[in-house]
CSV table of C-alpha atoms in Angstrom, one decimal:
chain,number,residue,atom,x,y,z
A,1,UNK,CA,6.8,14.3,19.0
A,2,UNK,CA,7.7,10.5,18.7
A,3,UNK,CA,10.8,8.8,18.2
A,4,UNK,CA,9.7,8.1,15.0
A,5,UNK,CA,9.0,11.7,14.2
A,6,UNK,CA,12.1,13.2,15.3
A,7,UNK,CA,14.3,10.6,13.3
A,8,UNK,CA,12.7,11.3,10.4
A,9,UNK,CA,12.6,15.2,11.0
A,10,UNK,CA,16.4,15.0,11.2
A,11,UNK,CA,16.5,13.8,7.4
A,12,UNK,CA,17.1,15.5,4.6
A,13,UNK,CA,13.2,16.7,3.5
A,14,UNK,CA,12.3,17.0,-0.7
A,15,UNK,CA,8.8,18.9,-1.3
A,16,UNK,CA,5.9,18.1,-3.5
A,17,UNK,CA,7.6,19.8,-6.1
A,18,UNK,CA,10.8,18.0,-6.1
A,19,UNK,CA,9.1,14.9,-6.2
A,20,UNK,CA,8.0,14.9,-10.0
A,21,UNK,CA,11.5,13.2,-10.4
A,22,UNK,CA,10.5,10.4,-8.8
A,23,UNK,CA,6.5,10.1,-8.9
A,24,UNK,CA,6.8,7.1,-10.7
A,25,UNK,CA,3.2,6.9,-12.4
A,26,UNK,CA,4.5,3.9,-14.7
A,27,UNK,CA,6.6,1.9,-12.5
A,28,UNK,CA,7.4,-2.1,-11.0
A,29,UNK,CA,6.3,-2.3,-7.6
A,30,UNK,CA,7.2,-4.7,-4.3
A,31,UNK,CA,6.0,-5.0,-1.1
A,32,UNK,CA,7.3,-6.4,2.1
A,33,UNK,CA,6.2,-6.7,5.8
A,34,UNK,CA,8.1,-5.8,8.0
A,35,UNK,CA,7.6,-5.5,12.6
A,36,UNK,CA,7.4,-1.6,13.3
A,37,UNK,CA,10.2,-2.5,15.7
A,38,UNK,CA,12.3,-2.6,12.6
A,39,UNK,CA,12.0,1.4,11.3
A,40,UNK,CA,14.8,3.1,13.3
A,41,UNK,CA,17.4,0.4,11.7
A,42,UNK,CA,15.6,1.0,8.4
A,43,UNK,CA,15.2,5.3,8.2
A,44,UNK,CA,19.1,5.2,9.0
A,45,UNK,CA,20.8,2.9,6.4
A,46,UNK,CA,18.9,4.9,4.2
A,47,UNK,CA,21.3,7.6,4.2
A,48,UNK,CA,20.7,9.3,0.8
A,49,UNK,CA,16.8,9.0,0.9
A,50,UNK,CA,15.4,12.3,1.6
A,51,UNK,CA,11.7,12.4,3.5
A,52,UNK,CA,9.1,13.7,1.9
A,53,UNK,CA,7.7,16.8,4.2
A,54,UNK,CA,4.2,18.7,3.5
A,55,UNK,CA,3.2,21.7,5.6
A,56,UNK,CA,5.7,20.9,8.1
A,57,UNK,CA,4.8,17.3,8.5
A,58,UNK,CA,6.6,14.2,7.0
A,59,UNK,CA,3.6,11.2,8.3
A,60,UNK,CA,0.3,11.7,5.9
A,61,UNK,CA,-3.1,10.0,7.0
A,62,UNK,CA,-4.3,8.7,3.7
A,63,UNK,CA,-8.4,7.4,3.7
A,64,UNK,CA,-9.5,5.4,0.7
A,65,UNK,CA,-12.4,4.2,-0.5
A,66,UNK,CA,-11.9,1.2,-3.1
A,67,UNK,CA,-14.5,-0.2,-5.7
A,68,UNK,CA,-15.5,-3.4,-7.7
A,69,UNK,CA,-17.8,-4.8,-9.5
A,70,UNK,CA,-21.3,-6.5,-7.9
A,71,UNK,CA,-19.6,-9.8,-9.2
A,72,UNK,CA,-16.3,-8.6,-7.3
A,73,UNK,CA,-14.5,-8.9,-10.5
A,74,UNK,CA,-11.2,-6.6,-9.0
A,75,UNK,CA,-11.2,-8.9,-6.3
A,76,UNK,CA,-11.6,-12.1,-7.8
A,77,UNK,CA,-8.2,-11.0,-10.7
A,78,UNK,CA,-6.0,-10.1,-7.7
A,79,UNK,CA,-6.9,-13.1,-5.5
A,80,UNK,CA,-6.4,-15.2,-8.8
A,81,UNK,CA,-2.7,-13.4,-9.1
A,82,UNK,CA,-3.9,-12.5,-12.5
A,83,UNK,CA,-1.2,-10.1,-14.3
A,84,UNK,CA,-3.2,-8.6,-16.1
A,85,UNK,CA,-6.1,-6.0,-13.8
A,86,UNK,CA,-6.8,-2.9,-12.5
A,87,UNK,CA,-7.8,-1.2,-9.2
A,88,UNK,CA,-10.1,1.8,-8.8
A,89,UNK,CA,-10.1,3.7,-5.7
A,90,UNK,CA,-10.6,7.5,-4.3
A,91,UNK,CA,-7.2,8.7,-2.3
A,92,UNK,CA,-7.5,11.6,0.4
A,93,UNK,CA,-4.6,13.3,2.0
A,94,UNK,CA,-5.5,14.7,5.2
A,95,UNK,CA,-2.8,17.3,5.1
A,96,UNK,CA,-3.6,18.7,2.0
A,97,UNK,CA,-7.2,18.0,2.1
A,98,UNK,CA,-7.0,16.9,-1.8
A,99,UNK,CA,-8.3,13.4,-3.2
A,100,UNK,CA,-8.3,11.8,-6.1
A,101,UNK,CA,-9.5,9.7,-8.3
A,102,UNK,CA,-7.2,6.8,-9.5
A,103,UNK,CA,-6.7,3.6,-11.7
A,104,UNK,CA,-3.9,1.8,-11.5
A,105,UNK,CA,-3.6,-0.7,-14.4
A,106,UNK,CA,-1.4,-3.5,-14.4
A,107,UNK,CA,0.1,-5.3,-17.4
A,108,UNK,CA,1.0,-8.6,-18.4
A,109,UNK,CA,5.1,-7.8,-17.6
A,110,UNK,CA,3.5,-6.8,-14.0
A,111,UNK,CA,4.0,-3.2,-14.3
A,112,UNK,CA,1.6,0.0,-12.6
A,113,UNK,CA,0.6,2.5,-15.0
A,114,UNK,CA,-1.3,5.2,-12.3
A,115,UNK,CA,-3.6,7.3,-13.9
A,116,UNK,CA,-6.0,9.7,-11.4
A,117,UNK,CA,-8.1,13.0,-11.5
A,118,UNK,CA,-9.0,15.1,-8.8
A,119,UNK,CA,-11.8,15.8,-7.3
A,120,UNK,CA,-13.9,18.5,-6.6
A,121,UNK,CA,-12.6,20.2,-3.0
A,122,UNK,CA,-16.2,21.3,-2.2
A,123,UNK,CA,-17.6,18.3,-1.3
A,124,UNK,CA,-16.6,15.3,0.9
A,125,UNK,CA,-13.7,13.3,-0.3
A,126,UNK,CA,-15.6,10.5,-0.7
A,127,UNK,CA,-18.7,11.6,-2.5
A,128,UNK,CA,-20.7,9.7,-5.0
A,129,UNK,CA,-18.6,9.7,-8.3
A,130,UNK,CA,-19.6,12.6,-10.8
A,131,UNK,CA,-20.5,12.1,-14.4
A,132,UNK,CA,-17.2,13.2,-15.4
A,133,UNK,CA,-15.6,11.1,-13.2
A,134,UNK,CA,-17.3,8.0,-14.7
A,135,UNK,CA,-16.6,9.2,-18.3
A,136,UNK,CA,-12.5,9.4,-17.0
A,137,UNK,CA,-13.2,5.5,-15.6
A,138,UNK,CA,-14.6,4.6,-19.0
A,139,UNK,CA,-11.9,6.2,-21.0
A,140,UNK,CA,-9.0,3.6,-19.2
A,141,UNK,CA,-11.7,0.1,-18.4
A,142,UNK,CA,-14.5,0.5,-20.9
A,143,UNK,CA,-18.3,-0.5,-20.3
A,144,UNK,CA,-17.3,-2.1,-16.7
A,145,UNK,CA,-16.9,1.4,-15.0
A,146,UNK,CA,-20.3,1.8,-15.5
A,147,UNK,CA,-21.1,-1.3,-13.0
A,148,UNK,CA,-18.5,-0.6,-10.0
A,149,UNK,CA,-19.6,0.4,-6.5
A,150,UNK,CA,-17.8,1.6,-3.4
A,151,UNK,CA,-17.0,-1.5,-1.5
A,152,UNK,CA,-14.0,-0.8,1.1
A,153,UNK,CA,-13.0,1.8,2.8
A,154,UNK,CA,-9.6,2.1,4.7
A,155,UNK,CA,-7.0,4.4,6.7
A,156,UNK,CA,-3.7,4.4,7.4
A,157,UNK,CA,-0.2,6.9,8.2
A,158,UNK,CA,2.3,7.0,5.4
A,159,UNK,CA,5.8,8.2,5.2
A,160,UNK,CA,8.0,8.5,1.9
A,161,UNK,CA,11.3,8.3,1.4
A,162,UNK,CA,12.7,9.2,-2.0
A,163,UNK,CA,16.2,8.7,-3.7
A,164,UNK,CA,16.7,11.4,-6.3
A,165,UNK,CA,19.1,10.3,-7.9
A,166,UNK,CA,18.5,6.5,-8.3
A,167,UNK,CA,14.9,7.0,-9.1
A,168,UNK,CA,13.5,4.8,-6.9
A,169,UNK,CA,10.7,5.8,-3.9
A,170,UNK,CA,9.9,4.2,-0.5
A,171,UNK,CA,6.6,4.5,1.0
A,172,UNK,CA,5.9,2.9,4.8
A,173,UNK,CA,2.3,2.9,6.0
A,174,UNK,CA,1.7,2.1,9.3
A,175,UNK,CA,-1.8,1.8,11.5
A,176,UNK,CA,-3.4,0.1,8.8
A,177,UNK,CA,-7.5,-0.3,9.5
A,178,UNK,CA,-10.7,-1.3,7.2
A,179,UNK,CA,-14.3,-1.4,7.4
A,180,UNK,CA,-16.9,-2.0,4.8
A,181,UNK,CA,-18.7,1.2,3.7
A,182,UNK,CA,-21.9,-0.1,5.2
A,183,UNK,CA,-20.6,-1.0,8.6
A,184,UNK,CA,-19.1,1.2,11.2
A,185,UNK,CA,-16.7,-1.2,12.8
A,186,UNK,CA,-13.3,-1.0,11.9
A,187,UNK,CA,-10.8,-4.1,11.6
A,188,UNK,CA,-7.2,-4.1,11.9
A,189,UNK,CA,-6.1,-7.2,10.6
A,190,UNK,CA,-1.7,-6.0,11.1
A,191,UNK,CA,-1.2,-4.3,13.9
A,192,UNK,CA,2.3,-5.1,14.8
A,193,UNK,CA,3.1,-4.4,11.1
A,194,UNK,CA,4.6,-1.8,8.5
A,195,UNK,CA,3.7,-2.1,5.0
A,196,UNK,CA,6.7,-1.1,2.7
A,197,UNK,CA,6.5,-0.6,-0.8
A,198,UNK,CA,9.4,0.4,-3.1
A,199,UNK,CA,8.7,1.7,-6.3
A,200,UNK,CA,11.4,1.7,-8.9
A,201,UNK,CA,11.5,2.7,-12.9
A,202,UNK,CA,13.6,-0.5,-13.4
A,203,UNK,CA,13.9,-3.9,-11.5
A,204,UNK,CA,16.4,-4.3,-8.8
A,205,UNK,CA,16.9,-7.0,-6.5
A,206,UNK,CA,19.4,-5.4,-4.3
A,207,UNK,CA,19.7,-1.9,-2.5
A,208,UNK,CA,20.5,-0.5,0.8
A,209,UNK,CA,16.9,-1.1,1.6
A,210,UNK,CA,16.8,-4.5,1.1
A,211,UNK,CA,20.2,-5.1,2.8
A,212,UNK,CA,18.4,-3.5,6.0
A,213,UNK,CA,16.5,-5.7,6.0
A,214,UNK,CA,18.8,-8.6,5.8
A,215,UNK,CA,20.6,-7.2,8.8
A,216,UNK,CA,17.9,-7.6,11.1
A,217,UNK,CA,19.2,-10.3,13.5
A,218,UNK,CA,15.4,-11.8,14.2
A,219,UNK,CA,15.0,-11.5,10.6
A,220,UNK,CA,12.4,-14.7,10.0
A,221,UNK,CA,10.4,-15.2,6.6
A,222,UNK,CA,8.3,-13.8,5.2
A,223,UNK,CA,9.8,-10.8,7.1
A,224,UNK,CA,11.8,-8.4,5.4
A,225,UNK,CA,11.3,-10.5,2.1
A,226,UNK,CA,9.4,-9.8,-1.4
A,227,UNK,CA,5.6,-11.0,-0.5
A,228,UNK,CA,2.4,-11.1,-2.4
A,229,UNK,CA,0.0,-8.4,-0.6
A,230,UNK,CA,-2.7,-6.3,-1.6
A,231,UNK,CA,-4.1,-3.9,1.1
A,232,UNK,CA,-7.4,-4.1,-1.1
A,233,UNK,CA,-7.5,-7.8,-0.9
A,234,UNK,CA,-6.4,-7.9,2.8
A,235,UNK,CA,-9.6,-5.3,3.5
A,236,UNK,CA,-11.9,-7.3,1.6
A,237,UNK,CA,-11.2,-10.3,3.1
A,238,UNK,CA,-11.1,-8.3,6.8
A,239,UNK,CA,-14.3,-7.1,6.0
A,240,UNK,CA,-16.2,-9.7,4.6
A,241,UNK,CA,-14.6,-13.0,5.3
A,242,UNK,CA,-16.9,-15.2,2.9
A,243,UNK,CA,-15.3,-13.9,0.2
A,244,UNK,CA,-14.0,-16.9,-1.9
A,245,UNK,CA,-9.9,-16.6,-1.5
A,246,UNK,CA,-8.5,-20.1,-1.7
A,247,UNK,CA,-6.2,-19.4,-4.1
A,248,UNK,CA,-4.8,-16.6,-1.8
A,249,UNK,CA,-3.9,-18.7,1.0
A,250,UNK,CA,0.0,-18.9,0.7
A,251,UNK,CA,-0.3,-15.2,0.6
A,252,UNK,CA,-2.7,-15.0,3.4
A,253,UNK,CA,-0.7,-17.7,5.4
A,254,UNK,CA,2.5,-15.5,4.9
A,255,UNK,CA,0.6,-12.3,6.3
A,256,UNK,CA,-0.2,-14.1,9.3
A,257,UNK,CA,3.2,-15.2,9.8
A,258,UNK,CA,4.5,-11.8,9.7
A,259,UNK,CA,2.2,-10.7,12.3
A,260,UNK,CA,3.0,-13.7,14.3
A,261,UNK,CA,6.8,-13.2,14.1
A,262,UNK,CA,6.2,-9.5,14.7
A,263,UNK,CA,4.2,-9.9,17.3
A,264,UNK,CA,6.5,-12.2,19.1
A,265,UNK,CA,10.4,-12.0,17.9
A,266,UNK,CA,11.7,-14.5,20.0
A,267,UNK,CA,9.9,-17.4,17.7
A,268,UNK,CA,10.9,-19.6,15.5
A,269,UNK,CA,9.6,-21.6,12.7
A,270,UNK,CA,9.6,-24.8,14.8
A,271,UNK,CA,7.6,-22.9,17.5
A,272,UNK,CA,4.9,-22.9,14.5
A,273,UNK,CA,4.9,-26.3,13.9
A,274,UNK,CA,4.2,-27.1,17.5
């Protein structure tokens, strides 16, 4: 058992069932980056988060498989920061051996509405999408679901924390890898990295999360701060590099920064400029 493990095996656990208080379907999300380094400091200010535990186990491997359009039209609205878009993907839990199938819609105030059905245990998580399944995709997006395609796949181990009583949920994903579903080489673009999202029912800027962050003492930006990410568009763009993303290169300039400054704590921003 890791480090890791143990720490969070010495938290408070909450169940599946437990955790319909704070699912948080509709919800406003952030993400930050922050160096794995970081996660003992971060579990233990955390003292009233309880870890979400499933057969025993509190880290999940999640696989995904993502899709878009031929004219990458998912892609093109997230690169473009539009507010207003929607994701499509297939989510399998290795512990549970369940997968869905989800859209996440987001409005023009910038908050997730999660809708998902699951699938059919018999055959392979990712199988070809059923009739059904497309009728469920053209009840939420219309005509388009009609024209998406699988066009990313990727893997990663999750851990969630959850606050009961403030409503709010903390998931940290950690060994974060892609490939395209027609290759069999897998990328990992953040090695030295732990995506954290916190998922609240109402914005707040503060939090003992946040002021964990803050505490680090090699703390440098974007580290530890709000930071526009997508995993999807990170894959894509990990995958198949041609893709058209100059309007994502502040984001893409502060990933790589992260990964820099993670990789190597010690630096500072005038090391970059050198």
């Amino acid at each position: 058992m890791t480090t890791l493990e143990s720490q969070l095996n010495a938290k408070p656990d909450i169940g599946l069932d437990s955790m319909d208080s704070v699912a948080l379907m509709d919800r406003f999300d952030d993400k930050y980056l922050i160096p794995y380094a970081w996660l003992p400091d971060v579990i233990d200010a955390l003292p009233n988060f309880r870890v979400l535990r499933i057969n025993d186990g509190c880290m999940t491997r999640y696989n995904n498989l993502y899709f878009d359009t031929q004219d990458d039209r998912c892609f093109a609205d997230h690169v473009r920061g539009k507010n207003k878009r929607f994701k499509v993907r297939i989510r399998h839990y290795t512990n549970t051996d369940v997968a869905f199938l989800e859209v996440k819609l987001r409005d023009v105030y910038g908050k997730t509405t999660k809708h998902r059905v699951s699938r059919n245990g018999q055959d392979a998580w990712n199988a070809p999408l059923t009739k059904e399944e497309t009728r469920f995709l053209a009840s939420h997006l219309g005509q388009i679901a009609e024209a998406l395609v699988p066009v990313l796949q990727s893997r990663f181990d999750r851990f969630t924390l959850a606050d009961v009583d403030s409503g709010e949920r903390v998931t940290m994903d950690h060994g974060l890898e892609f490939v395209s579903p027609q290759k069999d080489l897998w990328t990992s673009p953040i090695p030295n990295l732990v995506v954290v999202e916190r998922k609240q029912r109402h914005v707040n800027h503060q939090g003992p999360l946040l002021h964990s962050f803050r505490a680090q003492k090699q703390r440098r930006a974007p580290l530890g701060r709000s930071i526009r990410m997508s995993k999807f568009v990170l894959g894509r763009l990990s995958t198949t590099p041609e893709l058209d993303a100059k309007s994502y290169r502040s984001g893409l300039r502060d990933i790589r920064r992260a990964q820099t400054f993670a990789l190597n704590p010690e630096l500072t921003h005038n090391h970059l400029l050198r």
